PDB file of C-alpha atoms in Angstrom:
ATOM      1  CA  UNK R   1      30.619  18.720 -32.886  1.00  0.00           C
ATOM      2  CA  UNK R   2      28.725  16.799 -30.855  1.00  0.00           C
ATOM      3  CA  UNK R   3      26.852  18.064 -28.148  1.00  0.00           C
ATOM      4  CA  UNK R   4      25.423  15.763 -25.324  1.00  0.00           C
ATOM      5  CA  UNK R   5      21.990  15.950 -25.947  1.00  0.00           C
ATOM      6  CA  UNK R   6      21.596  15.045 -28.975  1.00  0.00           C
ATOM      7  CA  UNK R   7      19.610  11.854 -30.567  1.00  0.00           C
ATOM      8  CA  UNK R   8      21.349   8.658 -31.489  1.00  0.00           C
ATOM      9  CA  UNK R   9      21.537   7.845 -34.762  1.00  0.00           C
ATOM     10  CA  UNK R  10      19.217   3.661 -34.253  1.00  0.00           C
ATOM     11  CA  UNK R  11      20.945   0.858 -35.454  1.00  0.00           C
ATOM     12  CA  UNK R  12      19.414  -0.661 -39.059  1.00  0.00           C
ATOM     13  CA  UNK R  13      17.244  -3.378 -36.752  1.00  0.00           C
ATOM     14  CA  UNK R  14      16.149  -1.918 -34.600  1.00  0.00           C
ATOM     15  CA  UNK R  15      14.437   0.428 -37.220  1.00  0.00           C
ATOM     16  CA  UNK R  16      12.859  -1.959 -39.298  1.00  0.00           C
ATOM     17  CA  UNK R  17      11.097  -3.704 -36.420  1.00  0.00           C
ATOM     18  CA  UNK R  18      10.751   0.059 -35.506  1.00  0.00           C
ATOM     19  CA  UNK R  19       8.416   0.253 -38.922  1.00  0.00           C
ATOM     20  CA  UNK R  20       7.297  -3.210 -38.441  1.00  0.00           C
ATOM     21  CA  UNK R  21       5.771  -2.511 -34.869  1.00  0.00           C
ATOM     22  CA  UNK R  22       4.388   1.003 -36.445  1.00  0.00           C
ATOM     23  CA  UNK R  23       2.119  -0.937 -39.270  1.00  0.00           C
ATOM     24  CA  UNK R  24       1.387  -3.868 -37.397  1.00  0.00           C
ATOM     25  CA  UNK R  25      -0.058  -1.091 -33.819  1.00  0.00           C
ATOM     26  CA  UNK R  26      -1.640   0.805 -37.387  1.00  0.00           C
ATOM     27  CA  UNK R  27      -3.485  -2.651 -39.129  1.00  0.00           C
ATOM     28  CA  UNK R  28      -5.275  -3.907 -35.211  1.00  0.00           C
ATOM     29  CA  UNK R  29      -5.681   0.939 -34.193  1.00  0.00           C
ATOM     30  CA  UNK R  30      -7.194  -0.002 -37.867  1.00  0.00           C
ATOM     31  CA  UNK R  31      -9.207  -3.365 -37.451  1.00  0.00           C
ATOM     32  CA  UNK R  32     -10.346  -2.146 -34.444  1.00  0.00           C
ATOM     33  CA  UNK R  33     -12.072   0.947 -35.449  1.00  0.00           C
ATOM     34  CA  UNK R  34     -13.850  -1.124 -37.557  1.00  0.00           C
ATOM     35  CA  UNK R  35     -15.824  -2.998 -35.747  1.00  0.00           C
ATOM     36  CA  UNK R  36     -16.283  -0.719 -32.658  1.00  0.00           C
ATOM     37  CA  UNK R  37     -17.592   1.686 -35.415  1.00  0.00           C
ATOM     38  CA  UNK R  38     -19.857  -0.946 -36.584  1.00  0.00           C
ATOM     39  CA  UNK R  39     -20.883  -2.245 -32.534  1.00  0.00           C
ATOM     40  CA  UNK R  40     -21.931   1.383 -31.842  1.00  0.00           C
ATOM     41  CA  UNK R  41     -23.922   1.202 -35.302  1.00  0.00           C
ATOM     42  CA  UNK R  42     -25.672  -1.892 -34.409  1.00  0.00           C
ATOM     43  CA  UNK R  43     -26.079  -0.679 -31.155  1.00  0.00           C
ATOM     44  CA  UNK R  44     -27.062   2.997 -31.664  1.00  0.00           C
ATOM     45  CA  UNK R  45     -30.823   2.021 -32.486  1.00  0.00           C
ATOM     46  CA  UNK R  46     -33.437  -0.875 -31.569  1.00  0.00           C
ATOM     47  CA  UNK R  47     -33.505  -3.842 -34.251  1.00  0.00           C
ATOM     48  CA  UNK R  48     -37.720  -4.168 -35.829  1.00  0.00           C
ATOM     49  CA  UNK R  49     -38.066  -6.536 -32.884  1.00  0.00           C
ATOM     50  CA  UNK R  50     -37.995  -4.521 -30.889  1.00  0.00           C
ATOM     51  CA  UNK R  51     -38.940  -1.049 -31.867  1.00  0.00           C
ATOM     52  CA  UNK R  52     -42.451  -1.376 -31.517  1.00  0.00           C
ATOM     53  CA  UNK R  53     -42.925  -3.659 -34.863  1.00  0.00           C
ATOM     54  CA  UNK R  54     -41.998  -0.976 -36.457  1.00  0.00           C
ATOM     55  CA  UNK R  55     -39.892  -1.690 -39.726  1.00  0.00           C
ATOM     56  CA  UNK R  56     -35.690  -0.811 -39.369  1.00  0.00           C
ATOM     57  CA  UNK R  57     -35.079   2.828 -42.137  1.00  0.00           C
ATOM     58  CA  UNK R  58     -31.585   3.313 -40.572  1.00  0.00           C
ATOM     59  CA  UNK R  59     -28.757   1.979 -44.425  1.00  0.00           C
ATOM     60  CA  UNK R  60     -26.678  -0.228 -43.274  1.00  0.00           C
ATOM     61  CA  UNK R  61     -24.309   0.451 -46.326  1.00  0.00           C
ATOM     62  CA  UNK R  62     -20.822   1.607 -44.853  1.00  0.00           C
ATOM     63  CA  UNK R  63     -20.736  -1.543 -42.677  1.00  0.00           C
ATOM     64  CA  UNK R  64     -20.845  -4.036 -45.761  1.00  0.00           C
ATOM     65  CA  UNK R  65     -17.266  -4.610 -45.573  1.00  0.00           C
ATOM     66  CA  UNK R  66     -17.325  -6.179 -41.904  1.00  0.00           C
ATOM     67  CA  UNK R  67     -21.046  -8.465 -42.939  1.00  0.00           C
ATOM     68  CA  UNK R  68     -18.889 -11.811 -43.298  1.00  0.00           C
ATOM     69  CA  UNK R  69     -16.497 -10.130 -39.928  1.00  0.00           C
ATOM     70  CA  UNK R  70     -20.376 -10.030 -37.937  1.00  0.00           C
ATOM     71  CA  UNK R  71     -23.004 -12.441 -38.850  1.00  0.00           C
ATOM     72  CA  UNK R  72     -23.991 -12.548 -35.081  1.00  0.00           C
ATOM     73  CA  UNK R  73     -25.729  -9.068 -35.376  1.00  0.00           C
ATOM     74  CA  UNK R  74     -27.366  -8.405 -37.905  1.00  0.00           C
ATOM     75  CA  UNK R  75     -31.045  -9.419 -37.847  1.00  0.00           C
ATOM     76  CA  UNK R  76     -30.177 -11.900 -40.577  1.00  0.00           C
ATOM     77  CA  UNK R  77     -29.458 -14.722 -37.593  1.00  0.00           C
ATOM     78  CA  UNK R  78     -33.742 -15.456 -36.788  1.00  0.00           C
ATOM     79  CA  UNK R  79     -33.682 -19.071 -37.102  1.00  0.00           C
ATOM     80  CA  UNK R  80     -36.481 -21.011 -35.313  1.00  0.00           C
ATOM     81  CA  UNK R  81     -36.755 -24.290 -34.891  1.00  0.00           C
ATOM     82  CA  UNK R  82     -40.471 -25.379 -34.118  1.00  0.00           C
ATOM     83  CA  UNK R  83     -41.093 -28.620 -33.074  1.00  0.00           C
ATOM     84  CA  UNK R  84     -45.006 -29.608 -32.618  1.00  0.00           C
ATOM     85  CA  UNK R  85     -46.723 -32.318 -30.707  1.00  0.00           C
ATOM     86  CA  UNK R  86     -49.569 -34.253 -30.160  1.00  0.00           C
ATOM     87  CA  UNK R  87     -51.427 -31.566 -31.871  1.00  0.00           C
ATOM     88  CA  UNK R  88     -54.106 -34.794 -33.203  1.00  0.00           C
ATOM     89  CA  UNK R  89     -51.467 -34.973 -36.444  1.00  0.00           C
ATOM     90  CA  UNK R  90     -53.698 -31.525 -37.915  1.00  0.00           C
ATOM     91  CA  UNK R  91     -49.678 -30.317 -37.116  1.00  0.00           C
ATOM     92  CA  UNK R  92     -47.454 -32.594 -35.376  1.00  0.00           C
ATOM     93  CA  UNK R  93     -43.995 -32.040 -36.581  1.00  0.00           C
ATOM     94  CA  UNK R  94     -41.081 -30.459 -36.485  1.00  0.00           C
ATOM     95  CA  UNK R  95     -40.389 -27.036 -38.392  1.00  0.00           C
ATOM     96  CA  UNK R  96     -37.379 -24.535 -39.285  1.00  0.00           C
ATOM     97  CA  UNK R  97     -37.943 -20.608 -39.968  1.00  0.00           C
ATOM     98  CA  UNK R  98     -35.812 -18.246 -41.590  1.00  0.00           C
ATOM     99  CA  UNK R  99     -36.854 -14.758 -41.425  1.00  0.00           C
ATOM    100  CA  UNK R 100     -35.086 -11.596 -42.099  1.00  0.00           C
ATOM    101  CA  UNK R 101     -35.608 -12.913 -45.037  1.00  0.00           C
ATOM    102  CA  UNK R 102     -38.045 -15.050 -44.810  1.00  0.00           C
ATOM    103  CA  UNK R 103     -37.435 -19.001 -45.840  1.00  0.00           C
ATOM    104  CA  UNK R 104     -37.557 -22.118 -44.212  1.00  0.00           C
ATOM    105  CA  UNK R 105     -39.797 -25.140 -43.932  1.00  0.00           C
ATOM    106  CA  UNK R 106     -42.198 -23.748 -42.038  1.00  0.00           C
ATOM    107  CA  UNK R 107     -46.460 -23.907 -43.575  1.00  0.00           C
ATOM    108  CA  UNK R 108     -46.949 -20.316 -43.393  1.00  0.00           C
ATOM    109  CA  UNK R 109     -43.306 -18.216 -42.950  1.00  0.00           C
ATOM    110  CA  UNK R 110     -44.772 -14.656 -43.832  1.00  0.00           C
ATOM    111  CA  UNK R 111     -47.626 -14.985 -41.193  1.00  0.00           C
ATOM    112  CA  UNK R 112     -45.473 -16.287 -38.600  1.00  0.00           C
ATOM    113  CA  UNK R 113     -42.028 -13.750 -39.453  1.00  0.00           C
ATOM    114  CA  UNK R 114     -44.764 -10.630 -39.433  1.00  0.00           C
ATOM    115  CA  UNK R 115     -46.554 -11.763 -36.071  1.00  0.00           C
ATOM    116  CA  UNK R 116     -43.128 -12.418 -34.193  1.00  0.00           C
ATOM    117  CA  UNK R 117     -42.518  -8.914 -35.307  1.00  0.00           C
ATOM    118  CA  UNK R 118     -44.887  -7.501 -34.060  1.00  0.00           C
ATOM    119  CA  UNK R 119     -45.677  -8.880 -31.523  1.00  0.00           C
ATOM    120  CA  UNK R 120     -42.441  -8.207 -30.023  1.00  0.00           C
ATOM    121  CA  UNK R 121     -41.002  -4.966 -27.581  1.00  0.00           C
ATOM    122  CA  UNK R 122     -38.264  -3.108 -25.568  1.00  0.00           C
ATOM    123  CA  UNK R 123     -38.433  -5.343 -22.293  1.00  0.00           C
ATOM    124  CA  UNK R 124     -40.490  -7.679 -23.356  1.00  0.00           C
ATOM    125  CA  UNK R 125     -39.231 -11.662 -24.987  1.00  0.00           C
ATOM    126  CA  UNK R 126     -41.832 -13.174 -27.114  1.00  0.00           C
ATOM    127  CA  UNK R 127     -41.262 -16.351 -25.714  1.00  0.00           C
ATOM    128  CA  UNK R 128     -41.014 -15.453 -21.386  1.00  0.00           C
ATOM    129  CA  UNK R 129     -42.358 -18.996 -19.867  1.00  0.00           C
ATOM    130  CA  UNK R 130     -45.266 -17.915 -17.938  1.00  0.00           C
ATOM    131  CA  UNK R 131     -45.127 -16.145 -14.489  1.00  0.00           C
ATOM    132  CA  UNK R 132     -44.748 -18.133 -11.480  1.00  0.00           C
ATOM    133  CA  UNK R 133     -47.320 -15.542  -9.169  1.00  0.00           C
ATOM    134  CA  UNK R 134     -50.629 -15.632 -12.057  1.00  0.00           C
ATOM    135  CA  UNK R 135     -53.627 -16.490 -11.481  1.00  0.00           C
ATOM    136  CA  UNK R 136     -54.865 -19.181 -14.199  1.00  0.00           C
ATOM    137  CA  UNK R 137     -58.410 -20.014 -15.321  1.00  0.00           C
ATOM    138  CA  UNK R 138     -58.034 -24.166 -14.546  1.00  0.00           C
ATOM    139  CA  UNK R 139     -59.026 -25.149 -18.160  1.00  0.00           C
ATOM    140  CA  UNK R 140     -57.799 -28.273 -20.270  1.00  0.00           C
ATOM    141  CA  UNK R 141     -56.135 -26.852 -24.144  1.00  0.00           C
ATOM    142  CA  UNK R 142     -55.410 -30.873 -24.676  1.00  0.00           C
ATOM    143  CA  UNK R 143     -52.234 -32.516 -24.731  1.00  0.00           C
ATOM    144  CA  UNK R 144     -50.454 -30.049 -28.348  1.00  0.00           C
ATOM    145  CA  UNK R 145     -46.978 -29.600 -27.104  1.00  0.00           C
ATOM    146  CA  UNK R 146     -44.599 -26.910 -28.216  1.00  0.00           C
ATOM    147  CA  UNK R 147     -40.046 -26.238 -28.319  1.00  0.00           C
ATOM    148  CA  UNK R 148     -39.224 -23.233 -29.964  1.00  0.00           C
ATOM    149  CA  UNK R 149     -34.952 -23.769 -30.509  1.00  0.00           C
ATOM    150  CA  UNK R 150     -32.913 -20.817 -32.527  1.00  0.00           C
ATOM    151  CA  UNK R 151     -32.258 -17.624 -32.282  1.00  0.00           C
ATOM    152  CA  UNK R 152     -35.106 -14.579 -33.067  1.00  0.00           C
ATOM    153  CA  UNK R 153     -33.132 -11.272 -32.386  1.00  0.00           C
ATOM    154  CA  UNK R 154     -29.920 -11.403 -31.619  1.00  0.00           C
ATOM    155  CA  UNK R 155     -30.625 -13.623 -29.109  1.00  0.00           C
ATOM    156  CA  UNK R 156     -31.428 -17.453 -27.177  1.00  0.00           C
ATOM    157  CA  UNK R 157     -34.457 -19.049 -27.743  1.00  0.00           C
ATOM    158  CA  UNK R 158     -34.872 -22.562 -25.680  1.00  0.00           C
ATOM    159  CA  UNK R 159     -38.719 -22.248 -25.240  1.00  0.00           C
ATOM    160  CA  UNK R 160     -41.440 -24.813 -24.598  1.00  0.00           C
ATOM    161  CA  UNK R 161     -45.628 -24.701 -24.835  1.00  0.00           C
ATOM    162  CA  UNK R 162     -48.517 -26.736 -23.624  1.00  0.00           C
ATOM    163  CA  UNK R 163     -51.690 -25.634 -23.703  1.00  0.00           C
ATOM    164  CA  UNK R 164     -52.075 -27.429 -19.426  1.00  0.00           C
ATOM    165  CA  UNK R 165     -54.343 -24.143 -18.377  1.00  0.00           C
ATOM    166  CA  UNK R 166     -55.358 -20.524 -19.570  1.00  0.00           C
ATOM    167  CA  UNK R 167     -52.484 -18.759 -18.983  1.00  0.00           C
ATOM    168  CA  UNK R 168     -50.450 -21.722 -21.414  1.00  0.00           C
ATOM    169  CA  UNK R 169     -53.345 -21.775 -24.030  1.00  0.00           C
ATOM    170  CA  UNK R 170     -53.583 -17.618 -24.264  1.00  0.00           C
ATOM    171  CA  UNK R 171     -49.508 -17.849 -24.044  1.00  0.00           C
ATOM    172  CA  UNK R 172     -48.954 -19.825 -27.104  1.00  0.00           C
ATOM    173  CA  UNK R 173     -52.280 -18.445 -29.017  1.00  0.00           C
ATOM    174  CA  UNK R 174     -49.805 -15.846 -28.994  1.00  0.00           C
ATOM    175  CA  UNK R 175     -47.692 -17.551 -30.999  1.00  0.00           C
ATOM    176  CA  UNK R 176     -49.935 -17.968 -33.615  1.00  0.00           C
ATOM    177  CA  UNK R 177     -49.705 -18.815 -36.865  1.00  0.00           C
ATOM    178  CA  UNK R 178     -45.791 -19.826 -35.066  1.00  0.00           C
ATOM    179  CA  UNK R 179     -48.028 -22.156 -33.187  1.00  0.00           C
ATOM    180  CA  UNK R 180     -50.711 -24.201 -34.530  1.00  0.00           C
ATOM    181  CA  UNK R 181     -53.957 -21.867 -33.991  1.00  0.00           C
ATOM    182  CA  UNK R 182     -55.892 -24.884 -31.886  1.00  0.00           C
ATOM    183  CA  UNK R 183     -58.383 -22.852 -31.592  1.00  0.00           C
TER     184      UNK R 183
END
């Protein structure tokens, strides 16, 4: 006896498509959940560069399977290129700096990385230009210029430095030993 509301069996090709679609949905859900977990764990606590210089102590082992997919979220992306001119030859050149772990051609990798880590604070950009409304002494610090590009603490850096007045000199000196000490 057939009841009016009994489900009719699905044709065989529809059942296969439903199983394939279900498997695909589960795969997409798992990938999305993994990326969401990774993003949430990175945003749950500040990185060391923005946490008053304190080292990051959270274990990142749950994210190990996702490490190849998320290289731009980790601290390993701290890579800067520093180009210096006009120092009278004693510190001119182009230097690469990699932090976390340290490396590159910079003459003081550990000092430069440590200085940037200690100087970074929440809401403060160590590479920020001098505020336009600043009152600066008219002291000339010499013709030295520097250009810093790359990535620091997950943010793009493209900063130019000079020693044209007291404010610019103080900005330069805050980044020693990343920039050469010309005092």
